[in-house]
C-alpha cells in the first residue's frame, strides 16, 4: 500500500454519500464552504441504491396491478394482466442510475470533491482514506459522519440462504416468490406483504409485536389484508426455519402452540447496526452509545463541536426524511447559520394495500402525556372522490387538545393519506388549531375533503360523517 506523504486540506469532510451526507455537502458548499465527500460504495447510499427507491418502485408496481384489476369499474376491459419481474428490475436499475447521475451532477455543480474509498479518523482534525493500494490523508476543520447503518438479522435467522430475505435482498429477486412468508411488525414488513401479494405471490404475514399504528388503522389494515387473501398470524414468535433447495419451512409459536408453514421464501425484518466500528472514532474523540450509535444535539453536533453526525448512524432515526433534514442542518451550522432539527413532526408513511400515514400523537399516547383529547374520525366511505375512484376503504383521524383546540396528531389509512400528511405536518409545526384546518376552501371533489371533515368532526360539524 502506498501512503501519501502529506495531507490534503479541506474545510469540510463528509464521510458517507447517502441522503444525509450529500445534503450536508451541498448545503455547506452553497454557503461557501470547500467540501469533499468520501463514499466507499455508491453515491446516494442505501436509500437510493438498495432501499427507499427500490421498495417504493415495487409498491408502485403493486398499486398499478390493483388499479388494473379494477378497470372494469370504469368501463375498461383488459383481456389479460401479467407481471414481469425482469422488466421491473430493469426499470429499477435505470431509475437508480439516472438518480445517481443526478446527485453527482449536483455535487459537481457546487464543486464538491467526490472521493471513493474507506475513511478512518487519524485525529480530531485528520482522516485517512484507503483506495485500493493507496492511502491518502486529509486535514479538515469540520466533518460530518453520515455512514449510515447495516441491516442485522435476528439470531434465530442469522444464516445466509437464497430463500431467506431481508430489506437488503428482497427487492433484488429475479423471480416472483410463489409463497412468501413475511415476519416482522415494522412498516417495511407491512409494505413487503402488501406489495408481493398484489404482484401475485401467496403471502403469509406473521408478527409478534403490535403493529406501529393507531388501533383503528391497524384494524382496517388487517381487514384489507384478509380481503386481499393475505394470511395473518398474530402475536407469534419465529422459533426455527429450515431452508431447502426448493422451499423453506418455518415454525411459529403462538399461545404455546406450534404452527409450521412451508413456503418458497421467508422475509425477515431486521434491526440496524451503525456503521461506526471501522471509523476509529476513538482517534477523533467522538462518543457512541452502548449500541455504537453517535448521540447528537438538536444542531447535529457530536460531543466534539466541530464534528457532526446525521442519519442512521445516530440513534434518532431510520428514515431518509430525517437524514435529509439533519444533513441540511449540519451543512448550515458549519457555515454559521442558526439551524436546528426537531423530531416532533416527522411523517411516518407505509405504502400498504392502502397507504398509511401518521404524524404526532395518537389519542392513546396523548392521554398518557396528560392531554384531555378530542378525536375527529372520518370514513373514506363517505367521501365523494373515494366513491368515484372506487377506493372507499380507510379512515382519517385527527387528535386535538380539548382545552386549546391545538392539533396534536394525525393518523390515516386510505387513498390520499400520503398527500394529507403534508398538511398535518404543517399543522403540527405551526401549532394549528382546528379552525385553521376547517376555515380554508378545499377542492371538490377530492380526498382532501376527508381531512377537512375529520377536523370538522372534532366538534361534531362534519356533514357527511356516517
Coordinates of C-alpha atoms in Angstrom, one line a residue:
X1 CA 0.0 0.0 0.0
X2 CA 1.3 3.4 -1.0
X3 CA 0.8 6.0 1.8
X4 CA 0.8 9.7 0.9
X5 CA 3.5 11.8 2.5
X6 CA 1.3 14.9 3.0
X7 CA -2.2 15.7 4.0
X8 CA -4.7 17.3 1.6
X9 CA -6.5 20.2 3.2
X10 CA -10.3 20.7 3.1
X11 CA -12.6 22.9 5.1
X12 CA -15.3 20.3 5.4
X13 CA -15.1 16.5 5.0
X14 CA -18.3 14.5 4.7
X15 CA -18.0 10.7 5.4
X16 CA -20.8 9.0 3.6
X17 CA -22.7 9.9 0.5
X18 CA -26.2 8.9 1.4
X19 CA -29.2 11.3 1.7
X20 CA -27.8 12.9 4.9
X21 CA -24.3 13.1 3.7
X22 CA -24.9 14.6 0.3
X23 CA -27.5 17.1 1.6
X24 CA -24.9 18.3 4.2
X25 CA -22.3 18.6 1.5
X26 CA -24.4 20.6 -0.9
X27 CA -25.8 23.0 1.8
X28 CA -22.3 23.6 3.1
X29 CA -21.0 24.3 -0.4
X30 CA -23.9 26.5 -1.2
X31 CA -23.0 28.6 1.8
X32 CA -19.3 29.0 0.6
X33 CA -17.5 26.0 2.2
X34 CA -14.9 24.0 0.4
X35 CA -16.3 20.4 0.7
X36 CA -15.2 16.9 0.0
X37 CA -17.4 13.8 0.3
X38 CA -16.0 10.3 0.9
X39 CA -18.1 7.3 -0.1
X40 CA -16.8 3.7 -0.3
X41 CA -19.7 2.3 -2.2
X42 CA -22.1 4.3 -4.3
X43 CA -23.2 8.0 -4.1
X44 CA -26.8 8.1 -2.9
X45 CA -26.3 5.5 -0.1
X46 CA -28.6 2.6 0.7
X47 CA -31.8 4.7 0.2
X48 CA -31.1 5.4 -3.4
X49 CA -29.2 2.3 -4.4
X50 CA -30.9 -0.5 -2.4
X51 CA -33.6 0.9 -0.1
X52 CA -36.3 3.6 -0.5
X53 CA -36.2 3.8 -4.3
X54 CA -36.4 0.0 -4.8
X55 CA -39.1 -0.7 -2.3
X56 CA -41.3 2.3 -3.4
X57 CA -40.9 1.3 -7.1
X58 CA -42.2 -2.2 -6.2
X59 CA -45.0 -0.7 -4.2
X60 CA -46.0 1.5 -7.2
X61 CA -46.0 -1.6 -9.4
X62 CA -48.3 -3.3 -6.9
X63 CA -50.6 -0.2 -6.9
X64 CA -50.7 -0.4 -10.7
X65 CA -51.7 -4.1 -10.5
X66 CA -54.5 -3.3 -8.1
X67 CA -55.8 -0.4 -10.2
X68 CA -55.6 -2.6 -13.4
X69 CA -57.7 -5.3 -11.7
X70 CA -60.4 -2.7 -11.1
X71 CA -60.5 -1.3 -14.7
X72 CA -63.9 -2.9 -15.3
X73 CA -65.4 -0.5 -12.8
X74 CA -64.6 2.3 -15.2
X75 CA -65.9 0.6 -18.4
X76 CA -62.4 -0.5 -19.4
X77 CA -61.9 -4.1 -20.5
X78 CA -58.5 -5.8 -20.5
X79 CA -58.2 -9.3 -21.8
X80 CA -55.2 -10.3 -19.7
X81 CA -52.9 -9.0 -17.0
X82 CA -49.5 -10.3 -16.1
X83 CA -46.4 -9.2 -14.1
X84 CA -42.8 -9.3 -15.4
X85 CA -40.2 -9.2 -12.7
X86 CA -37.3 -8.9 -15.0
X87 CA -38.8 -5.8 -16.7
X88 CA -39.4 -4.1 -13.3
X89 CA -35.8 -4.9 -12.2
X90 CA -34.5 -3.4 -15.5
X91 CA -36.6 -0.2 -14.8
X92 CA -35.3 -0.2 -11.2
X93 CA -31.7 -0.2 -12.4
X94 CA -32.4 2.6 -14.9
X95 CA -34.0 4.8 -12.3
X96 CA -31.2 4.2 -9.8
X97 CA -28.6 5.0 -12.5
X98 CA -30.3 8.2 -13.5
X99 CA -30.9 9.4 -9.9
X100 CA -27.3 8.7 -9.0
X101 CA -26.1 10.7 -12.0
X102 CA -28.4 13.5 -10.8
X103 CA -26.8 13.5 -7.3
X104 CA -23.3 13.5 -8.8
X105 CA -24.3 16.4 -11.1
X106 CA -25.5 18.4 -8.1
X107 CA -22.2 17.7 -6.2
X108 CA -20.2 18.8 -9.3
X109 CA -22.3 21.9 -9.7
X110 CA -21.3 23.0 -6.2
X111 CA -17.7 21.9 -6.6
X112 CA -17.9 19.2 -4.0
X113 CA -15.0 16.8 -4.5
X114 CA -16.1 13.1 -4.5
X115 CA -13.6 10.7 -3.1
X116 CA -14.1 7.0 -3.4
X117 CA -12.6 4.9 -0.6
X118 CA -13.0 3.9 3.0
X119 CA -12.4 6.5 5.7
X120 CA -10.9 6.2 9.1
X121 CA -10.2 9.0 11.6
X122 CA -6.5 9.6 12.4
X123 CA -7.1 12.5 14.8
X124 CA -9.8 15.0 15.6
X125 CA -8.8 17.0 12.5
X126 CA -7.4 14.4 10.2
X127 CA -8.9 11.5 8.3
X128 CA -7.3 8.8 6.2
X129 CA -8.9 7.3 3.0
X130 CA -7.9 3.9 1.7
X131 CA -8.4 3.5 -2.0
X132 CA -7.1 0.1 -3.2
X133 CA -3.4 0.2 -2.8
X134 CA -3.2 3.8 -1.9
X135 CA -3.8 5.7 1.4
X136 CA -4.4 9.4 1.4
X137 CA -4.6 11.8 4.4
X138 CA -7.0 14.7 4.6
X139 CA -6.8 17.6 7.1
X140 CA -10.2 19.2 7.9
X141 CA -11.7 22.0 10.0
X142 CA -15.1 20.4 10.3
X143 CA -16.5 16.9 9.5
X144 CA -19.8 15.2 9.2
X145 CA -20.2 11.5 9.9
X146 CA -23.0 10.1 7.7
X147 CA -22.0 6.4 7.3
X148 CA -25.5 5.0 7.9
X149 CA -26.3 1.6 9.3
X150 CA -26.4 -2.1 8.2
X151 CA -29.4 -4.4 8.5
X152 CA -28.8 -7.2 11.1
X153 CA -30.9 -10.3 11.2
X154 CA -32.1 -11.7 14.5
X155 CA -30.1 -14.5 15.9
X156 CA -32.8 -17.1 15.2
X157 CA -32.5 -16.4 11.4
X158 CA -28.9 -15.2 11.1
X159 CA -27.9 -17.7 8.4
X160 CA -27.4 -16.7 4.8
X161 CA -29.5 -18.6 2.3
X162 CA -31.1 -17.7 -1.1
X163 CA -34.6 -18.4 0.4
X164 CA -34.1 -16.1 3.4
X165 CA -34.6 -12.5 2.5
X166 CA -34.4 -9.1 4.3
X167 CA -34.8 -5.5 3.3
X168 CA -31.4 -5.5 1.5
X169 CA -32.2 -8.6 -0.7
X170 CA -36.0 -8.7 -1.1
X171 CA -36.1 -6.2 -4.0
X172 CA -33.2 -7.9 -5.8
X173 CA -35.2 -11.0 -6.6
X174 CA -35.2 -12.1 -10.2
X175 CA -38.3 -14.2 -9.9
X176 CA -41.5 -13.6 -8.1
X177 CA -41.8 -15.8 -4.9
X178 CA -44.6 -18.4 -5.2
X179 CA -45.3 -18.2 -1.5
X180 CA -43.7 -15.5 0.7
X181 CA -43.7 -15.6 4.4
X182 CA -43.2 -12.1 5.9
X183 CA -42.2 -12.0 9.5
X184 CA -42.0 -8.6 11.2
X185 CA -44.1 -5.8 12.7
X186 CA -42.4 -2.7 11.2
X187 CA -43.5 -0.7 8.2
X188 CA -41.1 -2.5 5.9
X189 CA -42.7 -5.8 6.7
X190 CA -46.2 -4.4 6.0
X191 CA -45.0 -3.0 2.7
X192 CA -43.4 -6.3 1.7
X193 CA -46.6 -8.3 2.4
X194 CA -48.8 -5.8 0.6
X195 CA -46.6 -5.4 -2.4
X196 CA -45.9 -9.1 -3.2
X197 CA -49.5 -10.1 -2.6
X198 CA -50.5 -7.6 -5.3
X199 CA -47.8 -8.8 -7.7
X200 CA -49.1 -12.3 -7.5
X201 CA -47.3 -14.1 -4.6
X202 CA -49.2 -16.1 -2.0
X203 CA -48.4 -14.2 1.2
X204 CA -48.4 -15.2 4.9
X205 CA -47.9 -12.2 7.2
X206 CA -46.7 -13.1 10.8
X207 CA -45.8 -10.8 13.6
X208 CA -45.1 -10.8 17.3
X209 CA -45.2 -7.2 18.5
X210 CA -48.0 -4.7 17.9
X211 CA -48.0 -3.0 14.5
X212 CA -46.8 0.6 14.7
X213 CA -50.1 2.2 14.0
X214 CA -53.2 3.6 15.7
X215 CA -55.6 0.8 16.7
X216 CA -58.2 1.9 14.2
X217 CA -55.6 2.0 11.4
X218 CA -54.3 -1.5 12.4
X219 CA -57.9 -2.8 12.4
X220 CA -58.5 -1.5 8.9
X221 CA -55.2 -2.8 7.6
X222 CA -55.8 -6.3 8.9
X223 CA -59.3 -6.2 7.3
X224 CA -57.8 -5.2 4.0
X225 CA -55.2 -8.0 4.3
X226 CA -57.9 -10.5 4.8
X227 CA -59.9 -9.1 1.9
X228 CA -56.8 -9.5 -0.4
X229 CA -56.2 -13.1 0.8
X230 CA -53.1 -12.4 2.9
X231 CA -53.0 -14.9 5.7
X232 CA -52.2 -13.2 9.0
X233 CA -50.7 -14.9 12.1
X234 CA -50.8 -12.5 15.0
X235 CA -48.8 -12.5 18.3
X236 CA -46.4 -15.2 17.2
X237 CA -42.7 -15.8 17.5
X238 CA -40.5 -17.4 14.9
X239 CA -38.8 -20.3 16.5
X240 CA -37.0 -22.1 13.7
X241 CA -36.6 -22.1 10.0
X242 CA -35.3 -24.9 7.7
X243 CA -34.4 -23.8 4.2
X244 CA -34.0 -26.4 1.5
X245 CA -33.3 -26.4 -2.2
X246 CA -36.9 -25.9 -3.3
X247 CA -38.7 -24.4 -0.2
X248 CA -38.3 -23.3 3.4
X249 CA -40.2 -24.5 6.5
X250 CA -40.8 -22.1 9.3
X251 CA -42.0 -22.9 12.8
X252 CA -44.0 -20.3 14.7
X253 CA -45.1 -20.4 18.4
X254 CA -48.4 -18.8 19.4
X255 CA -50.0 -19.3 22.8
X256 CA -47.7 -22.3 23.5
X257 CA -48.9 -23.9 20.2
X258 CA -46.5 -24.5 17.4
X259 CA -47.6 -23.8 13.8
X260 CA -45.5 -24.9 10.8
X261 CA -45.7 -23.1 7.4
X262 CA -43.8 -24.2 4.3
X263 CA -43.2 -21.6 1.6
X264 CA -40.8 -20.7 -1.2
X265 CA -39.2 -17.8 0.6
X266 CA -39.0 -16.1 4.0
X267 CA -38.7 -12.4 4.5
X268 CA -37.4 -11.3 8.0
X269 CA -37.4 -7.8 9.5
X270 CA -34.1 -6.6 10.8
X271 CA -32.6 -4.2 13.3
X272 CA -30.0 -1.7 12.3
X273 CA -26.3 -1.7 13.4
X274 CA -24.5 1.6 12.9
X275 CA -21.5 1.7 10.6
X276 CA -19.1 3.1 13.1
X277 CA -16.6 0.3 14.1
X278 CA -14.3 0.9 11.1
X279 CA -14.2 4.7 11.6
X280 CA -11.9 4.5 14.6
X281 CA -13.9 7.2 16.4
X282 CA -11.6 6.9 19.4
X283 CA -8.9 8.7 17.4
X284 CA -11.1 11.8 17.0
X285 CA -12.8 11.6 20.4
X286 CA -16.4 11.2 19.2
X287 CA -18.5 9.3 21.7
X288 CA -21.0 6.5 20.9
X289 CA -23.8 4.9 22.9
X290 CA -23.8 1.3 24.0
X291 CA -25.0 0.1 20.6
X292 CA -22.4 2.1 18.6
X293 CA -24.8 5.0 17.5
X294 CA -23.5 8.5 17.8
X295 CA -25.6 10.8 20.0
X296 CA -26.2 14.3 18.6
X297 CA -27.6 17.6 19.7
X298 CA -30.5 19.5 18.0
X299 CA -27.8 21.1 15.9
X300 CA -26.4 17.7 14.9
X301 CA -23.2 18.2 16.8
X302 CA -21.5 15.3 18.5
X303 CA -19.6 15.7 21.7
X304 CA -16.9 17.2 19.5
X305 CA -18.5 20.5 18.4
X306 CA -16.6 20.6 15.1
X307 CA -17.7 17.1 14.2
X308 CA -21.3 16.4 13.2
X309 CA -23.3 13.2 12.7
X310 CA -26.5 12.7 10.7
X311 CA -28.8 9.9 9.6
X312 CA -28.9 6.2 10.5
X313 CA -25.6 6.4 12.3
X314 CA -27.4 8.4 15.0
X315 CA -29.9 6.8 17.4
X316 CA -32.7 9.2 16.3
X317 CA -34.0 7.9 13.0
X318 CA -34.2 5.2 10.5
X319 CA -36.0 7.4 7.9
X320 CA -34.5 9.2 5.0
X321 CA -36.7 12.2 5.6
X322 CA -34.9 12.8 8.9
X323 CA -31.5 12.1 7.5
X324 CA -32.1 14.8 4.9
X325 CA -33.2 17.3 7.5
X326 CA -30.3 16.6 9.7
X327 CA -27.9 16.8 6.7
X328 CA -29.2 20.3 5.8
X329 CA -28.9 21.4 9.4
X330 CA -25.3 20.2 9.7
X331 CA -24.3 21.9 6.4
X332 CA -25.9 25.2 7.6
X333 CA -24.4 25.0 11.1
X334 CA -20.9 24.5 9.7
X335 CA -21.4 27.7 7.7
X336 CA -22.5 29.6 10.7
X337 CA -26.3 29.5 10.1
X338 CA -28.7 29.2 13.1
X339 CA -30.4 25.9 12.2
X340 CA -31.8 23.0 14.2
X341 CA -33.8 19.8 13.7
X342 CA -36.7 18.6 15.9
X343 CA -38.1 15.0 15.6
X344 CA -41.5 16.1 16.8
X345 CA -43.4 16.2 13.5
X346 CA -41.7 13.5 11.3
X347 CA -44.2 11.9 8.9
X348 CA -44.4 8.1 9.0
X349 CA -45.6 6.6 5.8
X350 CA -46.3 3.0 4.8
X351 CA -47.2 2.0 1.2
X352 CA -49.6 -0.8 2.1
X353 CA -52.7 -2.1 0.3
X354 CA -54.0 1.3 1.0
X355 CA -51.4 3.9 2.1
X356 CA -50.9 4.6 5.8
X357 CA -49.7 8.0 7.1
X358 CA -49.3 9.3 10.6
X359 CA -47.6 12.2 12.5
X360 CA -47.6 13.4 16.1
X361 CA -49.6 11.8 18.9
X362 CA -52.2 9.1 18.8
X363 CA -55.2 9.5 21.2
X364 CA -53.7 6.9 23.5
X365 CA -50.2 8.5 23.6
X366 CA -51.7 12.0 24.1
X367 CA -53.7 10.8 27.1
X368 CA -50.6 9.2 28.5
X369 CA -48.9 12.6 28.3
X370 CA -51.8 14.2 30.2
X371 CA -53.8 15.8 27.5
X372 CA -57.6 15.8 27.6
X373 CA -58.2 15.0 23.9
X374 CA -60.8 15.3 21.3
X375 CA -60.8 12.7 18.4
X376 CA -62.2 13.5 15.0
X377 CA -62.9 10.5 12.8
X378 CA -64.0 10.3 9.2
X379 CA -64.5 7.3 7.0
X380 CA -63.4 7.5 3.4
X381 CA -66.6 5.5 2.5
X382 CA -68.4 8.9 2.9
X383 CA -66.1 10.8 0.6
X384 CA -67.3 11.5 -2.9
X385 CA -64.0 11.3 -4.6
X386 CA -63.2 8.0 -2.9
X387 CA -66.6 6.7 -4.2
X388 CA -65.9 7.7 -7.8
X389 CA -62.3 6.3 -7.8
X390 CA -63.7 3.1 -6.1
X391 CA -61.2 3.5 -3.3
X392 CA -63.5 3.8 -0.3
X393 CA -61.6 1.8 2.2
X394 CA -59.9 3.8 5.0
X395 CA -60.3 6.1 8.0
X396 CA -58.9 9.5 8.8
X397 CA -58.3 10.6 12.4
X398 CA -57.3 13.9 13.9
X399 CA -56.4 14.4 17.5
X400 CA -56.6 17.8 19.3
X401 CA -56.5 19.1 22.9
X402 CA -59.9 20.0 24.1
X403 CA -58.9 23.0 26.1
X404 CA -56.9 24.8 23.4
X405 CA -58.2 23.1 20.2
X406 CA -54.5 22.7 19.2
X407 CA -53.9 19.8 16.8
X408 CA -51.8 17.0 18.4
X409 CA -51.8 14.2 15.8
X410 CA -53.0 12.7 12.6
X411 CA -53.4 9.0 11.7
X412 CA -54.9 7.7 8.4
X413 CA -55.2 4.7 6.2
X414 CA -56.7 5.1 2.7
X415 CA -56.1 6.6 -0.7
X416 CA -54.8 10.2 -0.3
X417 CA -53.3 9.7 3.1
X418 CA -49.7 10.4 1.9
X419 CA -50.9 13.7 0.4
X420 CA -52.8 14.7 3.5
X421 CA -49.8 14.1 5.8
X422 CA -48.0 17.2 4.5
X423 CA -51.0 19.3 5.7
X424 CA -50.9 17.5 9.0
X425 CA -47.1 18.1 9.5
X426 CA -47.5 21.8 8.7
X427 CA -50.4 22.0 11.2
X428 CA -48.3 20.5 14.0
X429 CA -45.3 22.7 13.2
X430 CA -47.3 25.9 13.2
X431 CA -49.3 24.9 16.4
X432 CA -52.5 25.0 14.4
X433 CA -56.0 24.8 16.0
X434 CA -58.9 23.0 14.4
X435 CA -60.3 26.3 13.0
X436 CA -57.1 26.7 11.0
X437 CA -58.0 23.5 9.2
X438 CA -61.7 24.0 8.8
X439 CA -61.7 27.6 7.6
X440 CA -59.9 27.3 4.2
X441 CA -61.5 26.1 1.0
X442 CA -60.8 22.6 -0.2
X443 CA -61.2 21.4 -3.8
X444 CA -64.3 19.4 -4.5
X445 CA -64.5 16.5 -5.1
X446 CA -61.2 15.4 -3.6
X447 CA -59.7 13.1 -1.0
X448 CA -58.6 16.3 0.9
X449 CA -62.2 16.8 1.9
X450 CA -61.8 13.8 4.2
X451 CA -59.0 15.8 6.1
X452 CA -61.5 18.7 6.3
X453 CA -64.4 16.6 7.6
X454 CA -62.2 14.8 10.1
X455 CA -61.2 18.2 11.5
X456 CA -64.9 19.3 11.5
X457 CA -65.9 16.1 13.4
X458 CA -63.7 17.2 16.3
X459 CA -66.7 19.4 17.2
X460 CA -69.5 17.3 15.5
X461 CA -69.6 19.7 12.5
X462 CA -68.9 17.1 9.8
X463 CA -71.8 16.9 7.3
X464 CA -71.0 13.6 5.7
X465 CA -69.9 11.7 8.8
X466 CA -71.8 8.4 8.9

